[in-house]
Structure formats: C-alpha cells, structure tokens
Amino acid sequence: MQNIAKLIRFEPAFDDPEFVRAMFEHHAPYRTMAGYLPTTGRDTNIPWFRGNWATNGEPLVAGAEKILQNRRFIEAARVFFGGSAVRPTFIVVNVNAPMPAGRTHVDVPTFRGVTRDHYPLLFLVAMGGSGLFESWRVIQAGALTWFYDGPGGNFEYWPEGTNGPMSVERPPFGNVAIMADNDRIYHRIGRVGEPDAKLPRMTSAAEIRPAGRGAWEVVENGETRATYPSSAIRLSLLWKAIRESEAHSEVLTLDRVMSIFIADLRQRNIDFRIPNDPLSDTEWMALLDRTYTVPDFQKGERIKSGPGQVNVIDKTAGRDYFCEPPSGK
C-alpha cells in the first residue's frame, strides 16, 4: 500500500493562477459545509463553504476542464503513484471566512464499487474507520492548493499519524500545491484570520458570494450576516486522481459490505437489528458511526501538535471536511 506519509510539494500549481482565482467568484454562491453534512448537527455557524467543480472525471462548471487536465497535477500524481497512469476524477473548492481551526479528520474514502455517487458519506466513513475494507480501498492522489495571504490559514497535518508531530504549510500560499493521500493522512485547516475574529450569526442554510468591490458576504434568508474583504477569505481547491488500474479490480456490492459489517458486529458482541434498507436507516447509520468512526480515538484525546502544544480531537475526526459530497446532497 502507498506510503501515506509521502507528500509532494510543487510550484507553480497553475499556468494562470488569476484565472483560477477568478473562477471562485464566477461560480459563486457556495453552500455551507454544515449543509453538506446535515446529519452531524455540528458547527452550523462556522463560515466554511463548499462547491463542486468536477465529478467522475467530468467538469461541472466552465473552466474546470483546464484544472481537471492540469499537467502539473497529473505529473505529480504519477510521481506519487510511482509512475502509474492516472485518471483525474474530481475537483472541490472551499471558501473560508475567518474561523477557528477546523476539525482534525481524514477525507471520506472511496472503495471499488462503493463511492459517493450512491452511498451516504457516513456509510463510507464507517467503512474507512473499520479497517475491514482496505483490500477494496481506492488510493487517491490529491493536489491541494490555496489562495490566501492573511493571518492563520495554515494547512496542518500529521504525516506520522496523530501520535507524531504536526507539520504545517503556512501562507502566503500563492501558486503552490501539495500532493498527498488525504484519505489516510489526518489533517485540518488551521485558524483563518485573527484569534479574536467574530463568527457570523448564521446556520447551515447560509451562502457566501461576492459582494462587489473585492468583498464577500455571507447571506441567509435574504439578509447579509457578514461582509469581508477578499483578503480575509481563504480559497482552496482540491483535485483528485486515481490509478487507471483501479477500475479493473474486484468491486464490492452492498450485500458483500453488509455481510462483512454484520460478521464483525457479531464478533464484537454488539446487539443490533439488521436493517431492510441500510443506506437510509438512521438507526443503522448511528450504530456504524458509534462503532467505527475513528475507533482508535476517544473523545478529548490529546495529540501532539508541536513543541509545547497539543491538539484535542474528538470522535467526529473521521468526518469529511474536504471531499466531494455524494450526488444529490
């Protein structure tokens, strides 16, 4: 399996970074991250917003085809995979206003035959956290790049695992990218803005959009809840690709996944009811979440962040805060 501690830093990321930066405004507005993850019920007032620019190798917005076929990303992914041919799969973007550090997490995994197209995020997270489906895991190379020069806004990650030291990429980011396996490396967005930045009054129904004259605004129910200069907004883009060979391997079915889960739950002596429709049964989803979401961590566990510092993570660490949501969400 690919060495998950391997990261490749490269620049420039784009031939025309200003074209990419302009796309963020052109394709606004963006929904809240909490809106993509309604089942968590957490962080509804955090000004973190998300948009999809490509999925399943197909561009969804004008200009995304240029990013999807970015030769620098493709070459870095080939290096990451040891020279294998790669297939770009999707692009997601994040727009962050001043906010506290995001949760420490890994991205939602993908498995052969079990993807975001037809399976709920929490189901995939449980599969990844269980460790029962590694033989079917699709290893993804992800290029992450940012536009932000303000205070905070770090990309923070634990390449040796959460018991090892935290590594940091700090702004100014400019035209830089990192290629990594964020499906298995724990990471987070560091605090964006000043430590005392006030959070807007908002819920998961809010959106962020350009307000003209180089500003962005958070809007909910027709009301402007906050306005920021563009210099205060952290723009990030995540591009992912898989090895071409992944498409020709054995695939999972829902019946196979359920039989593996059921056998493991019985071995753990956990009392449960087998659902008729496991992908929409909330009781079943809650059981998987309790049992498998980041099973090695307990709420409030302390992990190393750097000299003289610790980071506190909680049992939500396995939730996806970077990857594309499933279709229809």
Short mmCIF file of C-alpha atoms in Angstrom, two decimals:
data_model
loop_
_atom_site.label_atom_id
_atom_site.label_comp_id
_atom_site.label_asym_id
_atom_site.label_seq_id
_atom_site.Cartn_x
_atom_site.Cartn_y
_atom_site.Cartn_z
CA MET A 1 0.00 0.00 0.00
CA GLN A 2 1.12 3.53 -0.74
CA ASN A 3 3.20 5.19 1.97
CA ILE A 4 0.69 7.66 3.37
CA ALA A 5 3.41 9.86 4.89
CA LYS A 6 4.63 10.74 1.41
CA LEU A 7 3.85 14.31 0.37
CA ILE A 8 4.98 16.12 -2.77
CA ARG A 9 5.17 19.92 -2.69
CA PHE A 10 5.40 21.63 -6.06
CA GLU A 11 5.10 25.05 -7.66
CA PRO A 12 3.81 26.62 -9.72
CA ALA A 13 0.47 24.88 -9.42
CA PHE A 14 -1.17 26.70 -12.35
CA ASP A 15 -0.02 28.42 -15.54
CA ASP A 16 -2.62 31.14 -14.92
CA PRO A 17 -3.45 31.32 -11.20
CA GLU A 18 -5.51 34.50 -11.64
CA PHE A 19 -7.86 32.64 -13.98
CA VAL A 20 -8.42 30.04 -11.26
CA ARG A 21 -8.87 32.68 -8.57
CA ALA A 22 -11.47 34.44 -10.75
CA MET A 23 -13.39 31.16 -11.09
CA PHE A 24 -14.17 31.25 -7.37
CA GLU A 25 -16.14 34.45 -7.82
CA HIS A 26 -17.65 33.47 -11.16
CA HIS A 27 -19.12 30.21 -9.84
CA ALA A 28 -20.43 31.53 -6.52
CA PRO A 29 -22.52 31.28 -4.37
CA TYR A 30 -21.32 28.39 -2.19
CA ARG A 31 -23.22 26.38 0.41
CA THR A 32 -22.04 25.80 3.97
CA MET A 33 -20.05 22.72 4.85
CA ALA A 34 -22.66 22.03 7.56
CA GLY A 35 -25.23 21.98 4.76
CA TYR A 36 -23.35 19.12 3.14
CA LEU A 37 -23.20 17.21 6.42
CA PRO A 38 -26.67 17.72 7.93
CA THR A 39 -26.51 14.50 9.92
CA THR A 40 -23.68 15.80 12.14
CA GLY A 41 -25.59 18.76 13.55
CA ARG A 42 -22.30 20.46 14.38
CA ASP A 43 -20.56 23.71 13.55
CA THR A 44 -23.61 25.25 11.88
CA ASN A 45 -22.26 28.76 12.47
CA ILE A 46 -18.76 28.14 11.09
CA PRO A 47 -18.25 30.19 7.87
CA TRP A 48 -16.91 27.28 5.83
CA PHE A 49 -18.40 26.89 2.37
CA ARG A 50 -18.07 24.27 -0.40
CA GLY A 51 -18.61 23.86 -4.12
CA ASN A 52 -18.08 21.10 -6.72
CA TRP A 53 -16.34 21.87 -9.99
CA ALA A 54 -15.87 18.33 -11.36
CA THR A 55 -17.00 14.81 -10.51
CA ASN A 56 -16.37 11.37 -12.01
CA GLY A 57 -13.84 12.95 -14.34
CA GLU A 58 -16.41 15.34 -15.84
CA PRO A 59 -16.28 19.15 -15.43
CA LEU A 60 -19.38 20.69 -13.83
CA VAL A 61 -18.55 24.36 -14.38
CA ALA A 62 -16.88 26.34 -17.15
CA GLY A 63 -13.11 26.33 -16.86
CA ALA A 64 -12.95 23.18 -14.72
CA GLU A 65 -11.73 21.13 -17.67
CA LYS A 66 -8.46 23.10 -17.64
CA ILE A 67 -7.91 22.29 -13.97
CA LEU A 68 -9.00 18.66 -14.33
CA GLN A 69 -6.32 18.14 -17.00
CA ASN A 70 -3.68 20.28 -15.26
CA ARG A 71 -0.41 18.74 -16.48
CA ARG A 72 1.42 19.63 -13.26
CA PHE A 73 -1.19 17.89 -11.13
CA ILE A 74 -1.19 14.84 -13.38
CA GLU A 75 2.60 14.59 -13.38
CA ALA A 76 2.76 14.95 -9.58
CA ALA A 77 0.11 12.23 -9.24
CA ARG A 78 2.13 9.94 -11.50
CA VAL A 79 5.17 10.50 -9.31
CA PHE A 80 3.04 9.87 -6.23
CA PHE A 81 1.91 6.55 -7.70
CA GLY A 82 5.40 5.57 -8.79
CA GLY A 83 4.93 6.23 -12.49
CA SER A 84 1.46 4.73 -12.96
CA ALA A 85 -1.01 6.27 -15.38
CA VAL A 86 -3.67 8.28 -13.58
CA ARG A 87 -7.24 9.40 -14.21
CA PRO A 88 -8.37 12.77 -12.76
CA THR A 89 -11.70 12.30 -11.02
CA PHE A 90 -12.98 15.41 -9.26
CA ILE A 91 -12.41 18.97 -8.07
CA VAL A 92 -13.93 20.55 -4.98
CA VAL A 93 -13.36 24.06 -3.66
CA ASN A 94 -13.60 25.59 -0.20
CA VAL A 95 -14.24 29.21 0.75
CA ASN A 96 -13.37 30.04 4.35
CA ALA A 97 -14.05 33.29 6.14
CA PRO A 98 -12.33 33.98 9.49
CA MET A 99 -12.98 30.97 11.74
CA PRO A 100 -11.37 28.71 14.35
CA ALA A 101 -9.27 25.72 13.26
CA GLY A 102 -11.28 23.02 11.54
CA ARG A 103 -11.68 19.53 12.93
CA THR A 104 -8.82 17.07 12.56
CA HIS A 105 -10.01 14.50 10.06
CA VAL A 106 -9.31 12.25 7.10
CA ASP A 107 -11.25 12.57 3.87
CA VAL A 108 -14.15 10.28 3.10
CA PRO A 109 -12.70 7.18 1.43
CA THR A 110 -13.63 5.58 -1.86
CA PHE A 111 -13.85 1.83 -2.43
CA ARG A 112 -14.16 -0.15 -5.63
CA GLY A 113 -17.89 -0.40 -6.24
CA VAL A 114 -18.75 1.81 -3.25
CA THR A 115 -18.46 5.54 -3.89
CA ARG A 116 -20.08 8.89 -3.09
CA ASP A 117 -22.31 8.55 -6.13
CA HIS A 118 -24.62 6.02 -4.47
CA TYR A 119 -23.57 5.68 -0.81
CA PRO A 120 -24.00 8.14 2.09
CA LEU A 121 -20.92 9.85 3.47
CA LEU A 122 -21.32 8.37 6.94
CA PHE A 123 -21.52 4.86 5.49
CA LEU A 124 -18.22 5.39 3.66
CA VAL A 125 -16.63 6.94 6.74
CA ALA A 126 -17.59 3.88 8.79
CA MET A 127 -16.13 1.58 6.13
CA GLY A 128 -12.88 3.50 6.24
CA GLY A 129 -12.74 3.67 10.02
CA SER A 130 -13.48 -0.04 10.41
CA GLY A 131 -10.37 -1.19 8.54
CA LEU A 132 -12.43 -4.06 7.15
CA PHE A 133 -12.39 -2.95 3.53
CA GLU A 134 -8.78 -2.00 2.85
CA SER A 135 -8.49 -4.63 0.12
CA TRP A 136 -11.04 -2.63 -1.87
CA ARG A 137 -9.88 0.89 -0.99
CA VAL A 138 -9.18 3.16 -3.96
CA ILE A 139 -5.97 5.04 -3.25
CA GLN A 140 -6.35 8.64 -4.38
CA ALA A 141 -3.70 11.24 -5.03
CA GLY A 142 -4.95 14.67 -4.04
CA ALA A 143 -3.49 18.02 -5.07
CA LEU A 144 -4.42 20.73 -2.58
CA THR A 145 -3.74 24.39 -3.34
CA TRP A 146 -4.72 27.73 -1.74
CA PHE A 147 -5.13 31.43 -2.35
CA TYR A 148 -4.63 33.29 0.93
CA ASP A 149 -2.05 35.66 2.37
CA GLY A 150 -3.70 36.70 5.63
CA PRO A 151 -3.13 35.64 9.25
CA GLY A 152 -3.58 31.97 10.07
CA GLY A 153 -4.99 29.79 7.32
CA ASN A 154 -2.39 27.04 7.72
CA PHE A 155 -2.74 23.56 6.30
CA GLU A 156 -1.90 21.35 9.28
CA TYR A 157 -1.30 17.61 9.02
CA TRP A 158 0.14 14.62 10.86
CA PRO A 159 2.26 12.63 8.36
CA GLU A 160 3.42 10.14 11.02
CA GLY A 161 -0.05 9.66 12.49
CA THR A 162 -1.72 11.58 15.27
CA ASN A 163 0.82 10.36 17.81
CA GLY A 164 3.56 12.08 15.81
CA PRO A 165 4.32 15.78 15.42
CA MET A 166 2.14 18.12 13.41
CA SER A 167 3.55 19.50 10.16
CA VAL A 168 2.41 22.85 8.80
CA GLU A 169 2.21 24.66 5.47
CA ARG A 170 1.84 28.39 6.18
CA PRO A 171 0.73 31.29 3.98
CA PRO A 172 1.45 33.06 1.78
CA PHE A 173 0.47 30.15 -0.43
CA GLY A 174 0.31 31.88 -3.80
CA ASN A 175 0.70 29.31 -6.55
CA VAL A 176 1.80 26.26 -4.53
CA ALA A 177 0.27 22.77 -4.30
CA ILE A 178 0.76 19.67 -2.16
CA MET A 179 0.12 16.16 -3.45
CA ALA A 180 -0.86 13.71 -0.70
CA ASP A 181 -3.22 10.91 0.34
CA ASN A 182 -5.64 12.91 2.48
CA ASP A 183 -7.94 9.91 2.71
CA ARG A 184 -5.46 8.50 5.24
CA ILE A 185 -3.36 11.43 6.49
CA TYR A 186 -5.04 13.29 9.35
CA HIS A 187 -5.20 17.00 8.60
CA ARG A 188 -7.16 20.18 9.16
CA ILE A 189 -7.49 23.81 8.13
CA GLY A 190 -5.77 25.95 10.74
CA ARG A 191 -7.42 29.01 12.20
CA VAL A 192 -8.30 31.55 9.50
CA GLY A 193 -7.91 35.20 10.47
CA GLU A 194 -7.12 36.74 13.83
CA PRO A 195 -7.70 34.68 17.01
CA ASP A 196 -10.47 37.02 18.18
CA ALA A 197 -12.36 37.05 14.87
CA LYS A 198 -16.12 37.10 15.46
CA LEU A 199 -18.23 34.35 13.90
CA PRO A 200 -21.27 35.47 11.90
CA ARG A 201 -24.80 34.74 13.04
CA MET A 202 -25.70 32.00 10.57
CA THR A 203 -26.95 28.45 10.16
CA SER A 204 -26.32 25.69 7.63
CA ALA A 205 -28.75 27.46 5.26
CA ALA A 206 -26.34 30.36 4.68
CA GLU A 207 -24.35 31.00 1.49
CA ILE A 208 -21.26 33.03 0.68
CA ARG A 209 -20.95 35.11 -2.50
CA PRO A 210 -19.03 38.07 -3.94
CA ALA A 211 -20.41 41.44 -2.86
CA GLY A 212 -18.55 43.63 -5.38
CA ARG A 213 -15.54 45.88 -4.88
CA GLY A 214 -13.38 42.96 -3.79
CA ALA A 215 -15.63 41.83 -0.93
CA TRP A 216 -17.51 38.67 0.02
CA GLU A 217 -20.73 38.42 2.02
CA VAL A 218 -22.48 35.71 4.00
CA VAL A 219 -26.20 35.77 3.21
CA GLU A 220 -29.07 33.87 4.80
CA ASN A 221 -32.80 34.31 4.12
CA GLY A 222 -32.06 37.42 2.10
CA GLU A 223 -30.16 39.05 4.98
CA THR A 224 -26.44 39.87 4.89
CA ARG A 225 -24.97 38.34 8.04
CA ALA A 226 -21.31 39.33 7.48
CA THR A 227 -19.13 41.10 4.92
CA TYR A 228 -15.39 40.51 4.46
CA PRO A 229 -12.67 41.98 2.27
CA SER A 230 -11.33 39.44 -0.21
CA SER A 231 -8.00 39.47 1.64
CA ALA A 232 -9.77 37.87 4.63
CA ILE A 233 -11.13 34.94 2.58
CA ARG A 234 -9.16 31.71 2.22
CA LEU A 235 -9.83 29.99 -1.12
CA SER A 236 -8.70 26.39 -1.53
CA LEU A 237 -9.05 23.79 -4.26
CA LEU A 238 -8.70 20.01 -4.05
CA TRP A 239 -8.10 17.93 -7.19
CA LYS A 240 -8.01 14.13 -7.02
CA ALA A 241 -6.96 11.31 -9.32
CA ILE A 242 -6.82 7.52 -9.16
CA ARG A 243 -4.57 4.99 -10.83
CA GLU A 244 -6.04 3.74 -14.08
CA SER A 245 -5.60 0.13 -12.89
CA GLU A 246 -8.11 0.70 -10.05
CA ALA A 247 -11.02 0.47 -12.47
CA HIS A 248 -10.22 -3.13 -13.41
CA SER A 249 -10.11 -4.69 -9.93
CA GLU A 250 -12.73 -6.63 -7.93
CA VAL A 251 -15.64 -4.47 -6.80
CA LEU A 252 -17.76 -4.55 -3.66
CA THR A 253 -21.53 -4.88 -3.58
CA LEU A 254 -23.85 -3.67 -0.83
CA ASP A 255 -24.61 -7.29 0.10
CA ARG A 256 -20.90 -8.02 0.49
CA VAL A 257 -20.35 -4.90 2.57
CA MET A 258 -23.27 -5.73 4.83
CA SER A 259 -22.14 -9.32 5.34
CA ILE A 260 -18.70 -8.06 6.43
CA PHE A 261 -20.17 -5.47 8.78
CA ILE A 262 -22.64 -7.98 10.28
CA ALA A 263 -19.96 -10.61 10.89
CA ASP A 264 -17.73 -8.06 12.59
CA LEU A 265 -20.51 -6.62 14.78
CA ARG A 266 -21.43 -10.14 15.91
CA GLN A 267 -17.82 -10.89 16.73
CA ARG A 268 -17.80 -7.71 18.86
CA ASN A 269 -20.94 -8.97 20.68
CA ILE A 270 -22.83 -5.82 19.71
CA ASP A 271 -26.60 -6.08 19.78
CA PHE A 272 -28.16 -4.75 16.57
CA ARG A 273 -31.05 -5.10 14.14
CA ILE A 274 -30.30 -5.89 10.50
CA PRO A 275 -31.94 -3.08 8.50
CA ASN A 276 -34.12 -3.59 5.45
CA ASP A 277 -32.61 -0.50 3.78
CA PRO A 278 -29.17 0.06 5.34
CA LEU A 279 -28.37 3.19 3.31
CA SER A 280 -31.35 5.12 4.65
CA ASP A 281 -31.84 3.54 8.07
CA THR A 282 -30.83 6.19 10.63
CA GLU A 283 -30.53 3.69 13.48
CA TRP A 284 -28.12 1.56 11.44
CA MET A 285 -26.09 4.60 10.43
CA ALA A 286 -25.84 5.69 14.06
CA LEU A 287 -24.63 2.22 15.04
CA LEU A 288 -21.91 2.27 12.37
CA ASP A 289 -20.91 5.77 13.44
CA ARG A 290 -20.59 4.79 17.12
CA THR A 291 -18.72 1.59 16.34
CA TYR A 292 -16.34 2.51 13.56
CA THR A 293 -15.82 6.25 13.24
CA VAL A 294 -12.15 6.70 14.15
CA PRO A 295 -12.20 3.73 16.55
CA ASP A 296 -8.66 4.37 17.81
CA PHE A 297 -9.56 7.73 19.31
CA GLN A 298 -11.81 8.60 22.18
CA LYS A 299 -13.41 11.97 22.69
CA GLY A 300 -10.98 14.54 24.01
CA GLU A 301 -7.81 12.54 23.34
CA ARG A 302 -4.73 14.75 23.17
CA ILE A 303 -2.42 14.52 20.21
CA LYS A 304 0.89 16.23 19.55
CA SER A 305 0.73 19.50 17.67
CA GLY A 306 4.25 20.81 18.07
CA PRO A 307 6.72 21.94 20.71
CA GLY A 308 4.82 22.68 23.88
CA GLN A 309 1.43 22.31 22.20
CA VAL A 310 -1.30 19.71 21.94
CA ASN A 311 -4.38 19.45 19.78
CA VAL A 312 -7.62 18.00 21.13
CA ILE A 313 -9.53 15.86 18.68
CA ASP A 314 -12.91 14.28 19.14
CA LYS A 315 -14.82 11.32 17.80
CA THR A 316 -16.01 13.32 14.79
CA ALA A 317 -12.46 13.32 13.41
CA GLY A 318 -13.33 10.86 10.67
CA ARG A 319 -15.94 13.09 9.11
CA ASP A 320 -15.24 14.53 5.71
CA TYR A 321 -14.40 18.22 5.56
CA PHE A 322 -12.54 18.32 2.25
CA CYS A 323 -14.02 15.76 -0.11
CA GLU A 324 -16.86 15.99 -2.54
CA PRO A 325 -20.33 15.24 -1.13
CA PRO A 326 -22.42 12.48 -2.72
CA SER A 327 -24.65 13.27 -5.67
CA GLY A 328 -27.92 14.82 -4.63
CA LYS A 329 -26.75 16.09 -1.26
#
